[in-house]
PDB file of C-alpha atoms in Angstrom:
ATOM      1  CA  UNK W  13     -22.572  15.891 -24.705  1.00  0.00           C
ATOM      2  CA  UNK W  14     -26.265  16.324 -24.295  1.00  0.00           C
ATOM      3  CA  UNK W  15     -29.032  17.574 -26.447  1.00  0.00           C
ATOM      4  CA  UNK W  16     -29.835  21.222 -26.924  1.00  0.00           C
ATOM      5  CA  UNK W  17     -31.799  23.077 -24.263  1.00  0.00           C
ATOM      6  CA  UNK W  18     -35.431  22.101 -24.167  1.00  0.00           C
ATOM      7  CA  UNK W  19     -38.329  24.142 -22.976  1.00  0.00           C
ATOM      8  CA  UNK W  20     -41.182  23.047 -20.746  1.00  0.00           C
ATOM      9  CA  UNK W  21     -43.468  22.534 -23.757  1.00  0.00           C
ATOM     10  CA  UNK W  22     -41.038  20.117 -25.396  1.00  0.00           C
ATOM     11  CA  UNK W  23     -39.800  22.431 -28.149  1.00  0.00           C
ATOM     12  CA  UNK W  24     -36.350  23.891 -28.360  1.00  0.00           C
ATOM     13  CA  UNK W  25     -35.639  27.580 -27.712  1.00  0.00           C
ATOM     14  CA  UNK W  26     -35.349  27.963 -31.507  1.00  0.00           C
ATOM     15  CA  UNK W  27     -38.830  26.617 -32.196  1.00  0.00           C
ATOM     16  CA  UNK W  28     -40.286  28.549 -29.273  1.00  0.00           C
ATOM     17  CA  UNK W  29     -38.748  31.782 -30.631  1.00  0.00           C
ATOM     18  CA  UNK W  30     -40.100  31.133 -34.122  1.00  0.00           C
ATOM     19  CA  UNK W  31     -43.575  30.267 -32.804  1.00  0.00           C
ATOM     20  CA  UNK W  32     -43.687  33.276 -30.481  1.00  0.00           C
ATOM     21  CA  UNK W  33     -42.814  35.550 -33.419  1.00  0.00           C
ATOM     22  CA  UNK W  34     -45.589  34.037 -35.532  1.00  0.00           C
ATOM     23  CA  UNK W  35     -43.157  32.726 -38.122  1.00  0.00           C
ATOM     24  CA  UNK W  36     -44.275  30.007 -40.518  1.00  0.00           C
ATOM     25  CA  UNK W  37     -41.791  27.137 -40.383  1.00  0.00           C
ATOM     26  CA  UNK W  38     -41.487  23.415 -40.915  1.00  0.00           C
ATOM     27  CA  UNK W  39     -39.545  21.103 -38.626  1.00  0.00           C
ATOM     28  CA  UNK W  40     -37.548  18.263 -40.145  1.00  0.00           C
ATOM     29  CA  UNK W  41     -36.233  15.495 -37.900  1.00  0.00           C
ATOM     30  CA  UNK W  42     -33.764  12.829 -38.979  1.00  0.00           C
ATOM     31  CA  UNK W  43     -31.691  10.166 -37.288  1.00  0.00           C
ATOM     32  CA  UNK W  44     -28.370  11.809 -36.469  1.00  0.00           C
ATOM     33  CA  UNK W  45     -25.288   9.626 -36.905  1.00  0.00           C
ATOM     34  CA  UNK W  46     -22.681  10.583 -34.266  1.00  0.00           C
ATOM     35  CA  UNK W  47     -19.952   9.370 -36.662  1.00  0.00           C
ATOM     36  CA  UNK W  48     -20.976  11.816 -39.420  1.00  0.00           C
ATOM     37  CA  UNK W  49     -17.978  14.012 -40.302  1.00  0.00           C
ATOM     38  CA  UNK W  50     -20.153  17.078 -41.081  1.00  0.00           C
ATOM     39  CA  UNK W  51     -23.418  17.815 -39.281  1.00  0.00           C
ATOM     40  CA  UNK W  52     -24.654  20.125 -42.043  1.00  0.00           C
ATOM     41  CA  UNK W  53     -23.853  17.829 -44.941  1.00  0.00           C
ATOM     42  CA  UNK W  54     -25.457  14.970 -43.010  1.00  0.00           C
ATOM     43  CA  UNK W  55     -28.619  17.090 -42.647  1.00  0.00           C
ATOM     44  CA  UNK W  56     -28.708  17.903 -46.380  1.00  0.00           C
ATOM     45  CA  UNK W  57     -28.377  14.216 -47.292  1.00  0.00           C
ATOM     46  CA  UNK W  58     -30.922  13.075 -44.721  1.00  0.00           C
ATOM     47  CA  UNK W  59     -33.443  15.702 -45.821  1.00  0.00           C
ATOM     48  CA  UNK W  60     -32.837  15.122 -49.524  1.00  0.00           C
ATOM     49  CA  UNK W  61     -32.097  18.751 -50.206  1.00  0.00           C
ATOM     50  CA  UNK W  62     -29.257  20.728 -51.722  1.00  0.00           C
ATOM     51  CA  UNK W  63     -26.353  21.673 -49.407  1.00  0.00           C
ATOM     52  CA  UNK W  64     -26.784  25.254 -50.679  1.00  0.00           C
ATOM     53  CA  UNK W  65     -30.141  25.405 -48.831  1.00  0.00           C
ATOM     54  CA  UNK W  66     -28.842  24.038 -45.522  1.00  0.00           C
ATOM     55  CA  UNK W  67     -27.015  26.640 -43.448  1.00  0.00           C
ATOM     56  CA  UNK W  68     -24.647  26.074 -40.553  1.00  0.00           C
ATOM     57  CA  UNK W  69     -24.372  28.367 -37.568  1.00  0.00           C
ATOM     58  CA  UNK W  70     -20.793  29.214 -36.634  1.00  0.00           C
ATOM     59  CA  UNK W  71     -19.637  31.333 -33.731  1.00  0.00           C
ATOM     60  CA  UNK W  72     -16.532  33.467 -34.172  1.00  0.00           C
ATOM     61  CA  UNK W  73     -14.832  36.204 -32.204  1.00  0.00           C
ATOM     62  CA  UNK W  74     -14.639  39.520 -34.000  1.00  0.00           C
ATOM     63  CA  UNK W  75     -12.251  41.853 -32.213  1.00  0.00           C
ATOM     64  CA  UNK W  76     -12.860  39.801 -29.056  1.00  0.00           C
ATOM     65  CA  UNK W  77     -16.687  39.847 -29.303  1.00  0.00           C
ATOM     66  CA  UNK W  78     -18.669  36.688 -30.055  1.00  0.00           C
ATOM     67  CA  UNK W  79     -20.457  36.945 -33.400  1.00  0.00           C
ATOM     68  CA  UNK W  80     -22.603  34.467 -35.337  1.00  0.00           C
ATOM     69  CA  UNK W  81     -22.053  33.639 -39.008  1.00  0.00           C
ATOM     70  CA  UNK W  82     -24.698  31.628 -40.887  1.00  0.00           C
ATOM     71  CA  UNK W  83     -23.385  30.106 -44.124  1.00  0.00           C
ATOM     72  CA  UNK W  84     -24.302  27.255 -46.491  1.00  0.00           C
ATOM     73  CA  UNK W  85     -22.898  23.899 -45.398  1.00  0.00           C
ATOM     74  CA  UNK W  86     -21.366  23.535 -48.873  1.00  0.00           C
ATOM     75  CA  UNK W  87     -18.813  26.240 -48.046  1.00  0.00           C
ATOM     76  CA  UNK W  88     -17.023  27.731 -45.091  1.00  0.00           C
ATOM     77  CA  UNK W  89     -17.084  30.985 -43.182  1.00  0.00           C
ATOM     78  CA  UNK W  90     -14.915  33.780 -44.551  1.00  0.00           C
ATOM     79  CA  UNK W  91     -13.523  35.271 -41.358  1.00  0.00           C
ATOM     80  CA  UNK W  92     -12.308  38.524 -42.955  1.00  0.00           C
ATOM     81  CA  UNK W  93     -15.709  38.985 -44.596  1.00  0.00           C
ATOM     82  CA  UNK W  94     -17.491  38.339 -41.294  1.00  0.00           C
ATOM     83  CA  UNK W  95     -15.343  40.903 -39.518  1.00  0.00           C
ATOM     84  CA  UNK W  96     -15.991  43.469 -42.238  1.00  0.00           C
ATOM     85  CA  UNK W  97     -19.749  42.820 -42.125  1.00  0.00           C
ATOM     86  CA  UNK W  98     -19.915  43.832 -38.458  1.00  0.00           C
ATOM     87  CA  UNK W  99     -17.410  46.675 -38.703  1.00  0.00           C
ATOM     88  CA  UNK W 100     -14.567  44.710 -37.141  1.00  0.00           C
ATOM     89  CA  UNK W 101     -10.953  44.169 -38.088  1.00  0.00           C
ATOM     90  CA  UNK W 102     -10.072  40.613 -37.113  1.00  0.00           C
ATOM     91  CA  UNK W 103     -12.066  37.419 -36.698  1.00  0.00           C
ATOM     92  CA  UNK W 104     -11.121  33.975 -35.433  1.00  0.00           C
ATOM     93  CA  UNK W 105     -13.286  30.968 -34.723  1.00  0.00           C
ATOM     94  CA  UNK W 106     -14.589  31.001 -31.154  1.00  0.00           C
ATOM     95  CA  UNK W 107     -13.670  28.352 -28.649  1.00  0.00           C
ATOM     96  CA  UNK W 108     -16.377  25.648 -28.964  1.00  0.00           C
ATOM     97  CA  UNK W 109     -17.048  25.733 -25.206  1.00  0.00           C
ATOM     98  CA  UNK W 110     -17.591  29.516 -25.345  1.00  0.00           C
ATOM     99  CA  UNK W 111     -19.984  29.079 -28.275  1.00  0.00           C
ATOM    100  CA  UNK W 112     -21.949  26.450 -26.353  1.00  0.00           C
ATOM    101  CA  UNK W 113     -22.094  28.545 -23.168  1.00  0.00           C
ATOM    102  CA  UNK W 114     -23.194  31.666 -25.013  1.00  0.00           C
ATOM    103  CA  UNK W 115     -25.799  30.006 -27.231  1.00  0.00           C
ATOM    104  CA  UNK W 116     -27.126  27.412 -24.798  1.00  0.00           C
ATOM    105  CA  UNK W 117     -26.813  24.755 -27.499  1.00  0.00           C
ATOM    106  CA  UNK W 118     -24.322  21.953 -28.120  1.00  0.00           C
ATOM    107  CA  UNK W 119     -21.906  21.972 -31.046  1.00  0.00           C
ATOM    108  CA  UNK W 120     -23.607  20.545 -34.107  1.00  0.00           C
ATOM    109  CA  UNK W 121     -26.949  21.749 -32.767  1.00  0.00           C
ATOM    110  CA  UNK W 122     -26.310  25.474 -32.413  1.00  0.00           C
ATOM    111  CA  UNK W 123     -29.223  27.376 -33.878  1.00  0.00           C
ATOM    112  CA  UNK W 124     -29.120  31.047 -34.813  1.00  0.00           C
ATOM    113  CA  UNK W 125     -32.616  31.248 -33.271  1.00  0.00           C
ATOM    114  CA  UNK W 126     -33.424  31.342 -29.568  1.00  0.00           C
ATOM    115  CA  UNK W 127     -29.868  31.734 -28.356  1.00  0.00           C
ATOM    116  CA  UNK W 128     -29.400  32.203 -24.619  1.00  0.00           C
ATOM    117  CA  UNK W 129     -27.493  35.425 -25.255  1.00  0.00           C
ATOM    118  CA  UNK W 130     -28.346  37.125 -28.572  1.00  0.00           C
ATOM    119  CA  UNK W 131     -25.195  37.924 -30.533  1.00  0.00           C
ATOM    120  CA  UNK W 132     -24.510  40.048 -33.603  1.00  0.00           C
ATOM    121  CA  UNK W 133     -25.465  37.808 -36.514  1.00  0.00           C
ATOM    122  CA  UNK W 134     -24.577  37.816 -40.207  1.00  0.00           C
ATOM    123  CA  UNK W 135     -26.380  35.589 -42.715  1.00  0.00           C
ATOM    124  CA  UNK W 136     -24.682  34.884 -46.029  1.00  0.00           C
ATOM    125  CA  UNK W 137     -26.311  36.858 -48.824  1.00  0.00           C
ATOM    126  CA  UNK W 138     -26.930  33.662 -50.817  1.00  0.00           C
ATOM    127  CA  UNK W 139     -29.842  32.909 -48.462  1.00  0.00           C
ATOM    128  CA  UNK W 140     -31.819  35.815 -49.906  1.00  0.00           C
ATOM    129  CA  UNK W 141     -31.983  34.069 -53.287  1.00  0.00           C
ATOM    130  CA  UNK W 142     -33.780  31.014 -51.847  1.00  0.00           C
ATOM    131  CA  UNK W 143     -37.475  30.558 -51.040  1.00  0.00           C
ATOM    132  CA  UNK W 144     -36.615  28.785 -47.766  1.00  0.00           C
ATOM    133  CA  UNK W 145     -33.490  27.758 -45.881  1.00  0.00           C
ATOM    134  CA  UNK W 146     -32.775  25.091 -43.282  1.00  0.00           C
ATOM    135  CA  UNK W 147     -30.912  25.867 -40.040  1.00  0.00           C
ATOM    136  CA  UNK W 148     -30.490  23.853 -36.879  1.00  0.00           C
ATOM    137  CA  UNK W 149     -33.592  23.866 -34.713  1.00  0.00           C
ATOM    138  CA  UNK W 150     -31.487  23.539 -31.588  1.00  0.00           C
ATOM    139  CA  UNK W 151     -30.373  19.940 -31.470  1.00  0.00           C
ATOM    140  CA  UNK W 152     -28.565  17.472 -33.676  1.00  0.00           C
ATOM    141  CA  UNK W 153     -31.007  15.748 -36.007  1.00  0.00           C
ATOM    142  CA  UNK W 154     -33.558  18.569 -36.062  1.00  0.00           C
ATOM    143  CA  UNK W 155     -33.700  21.306 -38.692  1.00  0.00           C
ATOM    144  CA  UNK W 156     -36.100  24.217 -39.022  1.00  0.00           C
ATOM    145  CA  UNK W 157     -37.054  25.387 -42.517  1.00  0.00           C
ATOM    146  CA  UNK W 158     -38.134  29.004 -42.857  1.00  0.00           C
ATOM    147  CA  UNK W 159     -38.034  31.972 -45.198  1.00  0.00           C
ATOM    148  CA  UNK W 160     -34.639  33.726 -45.239  1.00  0.00           C
ATOM    149  CA  UNK W 161     -36.299  37.082 -44.480  1.00  0.00           C
ATOM    150  CA  UNK W 162     -37.767  35.585 -41.295  1.00  0.00           C
ATOM    151  CA  UNK W 163     -34.370  34.190 -40.276  1.00  0.00           C
ATOM    152  CA  UNK W 164     -32.864  37.656 -40.709  1.00  0.00           C
ATOM    153  CA  UNK W 165     -35.730  39.328 -38.834  1.00  0.00           C
ATOM    154  CA  UNK W 166     -35.703  36.905 -35.897  1.00  0.00           C
ATOM    155  CA  UNK W 167     -31.944  37.125 -35.387  1.00  0.00           C
ATOM    156  CA  UNK W 168     -31.584  40.836 -36.160  1.00  0.00           C
ATOM    157  CA  UNK W 169     -29.015  39.761 -38.736  1.00  0.00           C
ATOM    158  CA  UNK W 170     -27.436  41.603 -41.601  1.00  0.00           C
ATOM    159  CA  UNK W 171     -27.018  39.973 -44.988  1.00  0.00           C
ATOM    160  CA  UNK W 172     -23.478  39.998 -46.356  1.00  0.00           C
ATOM    161  CA  UNK W 173     -21.246  37.824 -48.567  1.00  0.00           C
ATOM    162  CA  UNK W 174     -19.500  35.868 -45.788  1.00  0.00           C
ATOM    163  CA  UNK W 175     -19.298  32.378 -47.337  1.00  0.00           C
ATOM    164  CA  UNK W 176     -15.977  31.157 -48.674  1.00  0.00           C
ATOM    165  CA  UNK W 177     -15.853  28.257 -51.148  1.00  0.00           C
TER     166      UNK W 177
END
């Protein structure tokens, strides 16, 4: 496993996308522990923030089409809710290799921003209640903090209740 794709300027595609769009954001780096059982919960602990503010990016297949779900690390992705949010019938988690190929990022570092191939994206509605959220900035150990409205705008996402406890 390698690190996420890097750009010539040293940023990740996620940070390049945010910068190009003129989005205000803050980068947060931390020492990633490869033995950590949950990348998202590790990020919340390392950054000293609530797991409700740190969102994980999950790739699923909805009726055979890759789709991104962005949910708080404290919960899980509701597959039926994700399918409904994009007008589909059935959702299953995508094969990790397919998610990596499509996004251009490695598992645990998949960002909803700057993906190689933009996919339909749904952000859990709980994000809208927060001043800022943290999502992967494109590699393990690097999070980008931004306003939820900017996350939605940059990804073309819809907001829907897709998190399951």
